[in-house]
Amino acid sequence: MTQKIAVVGLGYIGLPTAAAIAAQGVPVVGVDVNDTAVNAVNEGRIHIVEPDLDAVVAKAVADGMLTATTEMPAADVYMIAVPTPFLADRSADLSYVERASKSVAAALSGGELVILESTSPPGTTELMAQWVHEARPDLEPGSVLFAHCPERVLPGQVLRELRENDRIIGGLTPEATEKAAAVYRIFCVGELLPTDAKTAEFVKLVENSFRDVNIAFANELSLISDRLGIDVWHAIELANHHPRVNILTPGPGVGGHCIAVDPWFIVAAAPEESRLIKTAREVNDHKPEWVLERAQALLADKPGATAALLGLAFKKNIDDLRESPALEIAHELVTRSADRQFVVVEPNVHEIPKALAGLGNVSLAGLDDALAQADVVVLLVDHDEFAAVTSETLVGKAVLDTRGQWRDR
Ligand SMILES: NC(=O)c1ccc[n+]([C@@H]2O[C@H](COP(=O)([O-])OP(=O)(O)OC[C@H]3O[C@@H](n4cnc5c(N)ncnc54)[C@H](O)[C@@H]3O)[C@@H](O)[C@H]2O)c1
């Protein structure tokens, strides 16, 4: 019997997942509280930016395999991919998961599988099962299966990674793990790694904390090297010649809504034991302020000169500005130097971001144009386009390169 799958939350994760399953000929209903997302999908369009996804969605909708709705339908499998941001105290905001679980609960009749895909603190899948059974005391305990299967795709590569990445499959019971694995086998050729729900929740957070701690180490080295008058890029390059050393590249801070958020869920769950993870978060959160101080010192040496700020995205070669340290630094610099003109260059966006739009002393420009105008240049993101800048172009300019992209200039 063909199962009917409902994917709850049609954002950066839910929509590609729904499309990947529908593309295998399994009927999928996408559910979202946002009419714009639902209408777009039903018209065979997409409302997010992800390469090639438009064609996959258009075909799945045309084939009748993918539809979208704001009403929770009856289904055999529910996959929940709603946001899990953090609250002011940096604990996880589970209100989206709770609301989604309760609306799924209303559609259940027993025998279904509910999979949580949202990145969540350890214990959330168990909590989800409690919410469902509190909302539906008529359902037999154990009659609905629950699992956590975290997502680890890279934006820009989502369709390929959904198919190829290994997946952690953590059921609340072994039966839930087994049934959830069968769902991922529909579209995933990577290894399916069975475990329990709490371990699956923890492992996802561990992966991003690993990245964060390693980036913090590189960022801390950049501060130490600056204090000691050592070129950090050269020092890291030399250290990485050791066969078992692989230090990452320092940068202006850590952004996006995964690496900068997920470690806090571990800290909130075990504050006394998470000293290294917490300190790494603090080191990375402090880095934009340090860059800002260096940039302001550079500007002070060139009174009145136009400054070019290169890159606004939270990492290279993407258009995502969410929680971007580069954007934060640009905003602060422009605001604090109201009497100076700034040009920002972000090859991946076509209009000046809202955070800068209201400020009178900044405009968006192309790279050549910006470099022709500016006597101060701050490189904030190592987009590929910036690698082509020659040392001749930079002669006579005050330069701050936060990514080491021009270290050999
Ligand atoms: N984007 C990524 O690269 C990425 C990678 C790995 C993990 N994650 C995790 O996946 C989860 C989803 O992230 P995302 O980037 O897809 O978020 P998103 O904001 O792009 O999409 C979430 C969608 O859920 C919808 N929604 C909210 N409440 C709902 C409800 N009660 N019922 C139905 N729909 C509802 C929203 O309208 C939105 O369309 C998060 O936990 C995130 O941390 C994201």
Short mmCIF file of N, CA and C in Angstrom, two decimals, residues 7-22 28 30 32 37 40-41 45-48 50 53-54 56-57 61 66-68 81 158-159 162:
data_model
loop_
_atom_site.label_atom_id
_atom_site.label_comp_id
_atom_site.label_asym_id
_atom_site.label_seq_id
_atom_site.Cartn_x
_atom_site.Cartn_y
_atom_site.Cartn_z
N VAL A 7 4.11 16.65 5.07
CA VAL A 7 5.29 17.38 5.56
C VAL A 7 4.78 18.70 6.13
N VAL A 8 5.04 18.91 7.42
CA VAL A 8 4.48 20.06 8.13
C VAL A 8 5.57 21.13 8.26
N GLY A 9 5.38 22.27 7.59
CA GLY A 9 6.40 23.32 7.52
C GLY A 9 7.07 23.25 6.16
N LEU A 10 6.75 24.21 5.29
CA LEU A 10 7.28 24.16 3.91
C LEU A 10 8.37 25.21 3.70
N GLY A 11 9.36 25.22 4.60
CA GLY A 11 10.45 26.18 4.48
C GLY A 11 11.67 25.57 3.79
N TYR A 12 12.85 26.05 4.16
CA TYR A 12 14.11 25.63 3.53
C TYR A 12 14.33 24.11 3.64
N ILE A 13 13.78 23.49 4.70
CA ILE A 13 13.95 22.04 4.88
C ILE A 13 12.73 21.28 4.41
N GLY A 14 11.56 21.71 4.84
CA GLY A 14 10.34 20.94 4.55
C GLY A 14 10.02 20.87 3.07
N LEU A 15 10.14 21.98 2.36
CA LEU A 15 9.74 21.96 0.95
C LEU A 15 10.64 21.04 0.10
N PRO A 16 11.98 21.16 0.21
CA PRO A 16 12.81 20.22 -0.56
C PRO A 16 12.56 18.76 -0.17
N THR A 17 12.29 18.51 1.12
CA THR A 17 12.03 17.13 1.55
C THR A 17 10.74 16.62 0.90
N ALA A 18 9.70 17.46 0.95
CA ALA A 18 8.42 17.08 0.34
C ALA A 18 8.62 16.80 -1.15
N ALA A 19 9.38 17.68 -1.81
CA ALA A 19 9.58 17.53 -3.26
C ALA A 19 10.40 16.27 -3.57
N ALA A 20 11.40 15.98 -2.73
CA ALA A 20 12.25 14.81 -2.97
C ALA A 20 11.44 13.52 -2.84
N ILE A 21 10.51 13.48 -1.89
CA ILE A 21 9.68 12.28 -1.71
C ILE A 21 8.69 12.17 -2.88
N ALA A 22 8.04 13.29 -3.21
CA ALA A 22 7.04 13.29 -4.30
C ALA A 22 7.70 12.88 -5.62
N VAL A 28 2.58 13.33 -1.52
CA VAL A 28 2.93 14.15 -0.36
C VAL A 28 1.98 15.34 -0.29
N GLY A 30 1.95 18.97 1.55
CA GLY A 30 2.71 19.92 2.33
C GLY A 30 1.73 20.77 3.13
N ASP A 32 1.35 24.14 5.73
CA ASP A 32 2.01 25.30 6.29
C ASP A 32 0.95 26.28 6.77
N ALA A 37 3.32 30.42 1.12
CA ALA A 37 4.04 29.16 0.82
C ALA A 37 3.09 28.17 0.18
N ALA A 40 2.05 29.22 -3.40
CA ALA A 40 3.17 29.06 -4.34
C ALA A 40 3.29 27.60 -4.75
N VAL A 41 3.29 26.70 -3.77
CA VAL A 41 3.47 25.27 -4.09
C VAL A 41 2.32 24.79 -4.98
N ARG A 45 5.20 26.68 -7.93
CA ARG A 45 6.33 27.60 -7.76
C ARG A 45 6.97 27.39 -6.40
N ILE A 46 8.13 28.06 -6.19
CA ILE A 46 8.73 27.99 -4.85
C ILE A 46 8.88 29.41 -4.30
N HIS A 47 8.83 29.55 -2.97
CA HIS A 47 8.91 30.86 -2.33
C HIS A 47 10.24 31.03 -1.60
N ILE A 48 11.16 30.08 -1.77
CA ILE A 48 12.48 30.19 -1.14
C ILE A 48 13.55 30.08 -2.23
N GLU A 50 16.63 28.13 -3.63
CA GLU A 50 17.41 26.90 -3.57
C GLU A 50 17.57 26.38 -4.99
N LEU A 53 15.40 23.55 -7.17
CA LEU A 53 14.18 23.12 -6.47
C LEU A 53 12.93 23.49 -7.26
N ASP A 54 12.97 24.62 -7.97
CA ASP A 54 11.77 25.07 -8.71
C ASP A 54 11.31 24.01 -9.71
N VAL A 56 11.92 20.73 -9.67
CA VAL A 56 11.45 19.50 -9.01
C VAL A 56 10.03 19.71 -8.46
N VAL A 57 9.80 20.89 -7.86
CA VAL A 57 8.46 21.19 -7.32
C VAL A 57 7.45 21.29 -8.46
N VAL A 61 4.20 18.80 -8.70
CA VAL A 61 2.83 19.35 -8.65
C VAL A 61 2.10 18.98 -9.94
N LEU A 66 2.44 16.21 -5.46
CA LEU A 66 2.63 17.17 -4.37
C LEU A 66 1.52 18.21 -4.38
N THR A 67 0.85 18.35 -3.24
CA THR A 67 -0.14 19.43 -3.07
C THR A 67 0.17 20.10 -1.74
N ALA A 68 -0.42 21.27 -1.52
CA ALA A 68 -0.18 21.96 -0.25
C ALA A 68 -1.50 22.47 0.31
N ALA A 81 8.86 19.97 10.15
CA ALA A 81 10.08 20.77 9.91
C ALA A 81 9.74 22.25 10.11
N VAL A 158 20.98 21.52 -1.31
CA VAL A 158 20.01 20.75 -0.53
C VAL A 158 19.53 19.50 -1.25
N LEU A 159 19.21 19.61 -2.56
CA LEU A 159 18.64 18.44 -3.25
C LEU A 159 19.64 17.29 -3.31
N LEU A 162 20.17 15.98 0.39
CA LEU A 162 19.02 15.22 0.91
C LEU A 162 19.09 13.77 0.45
#
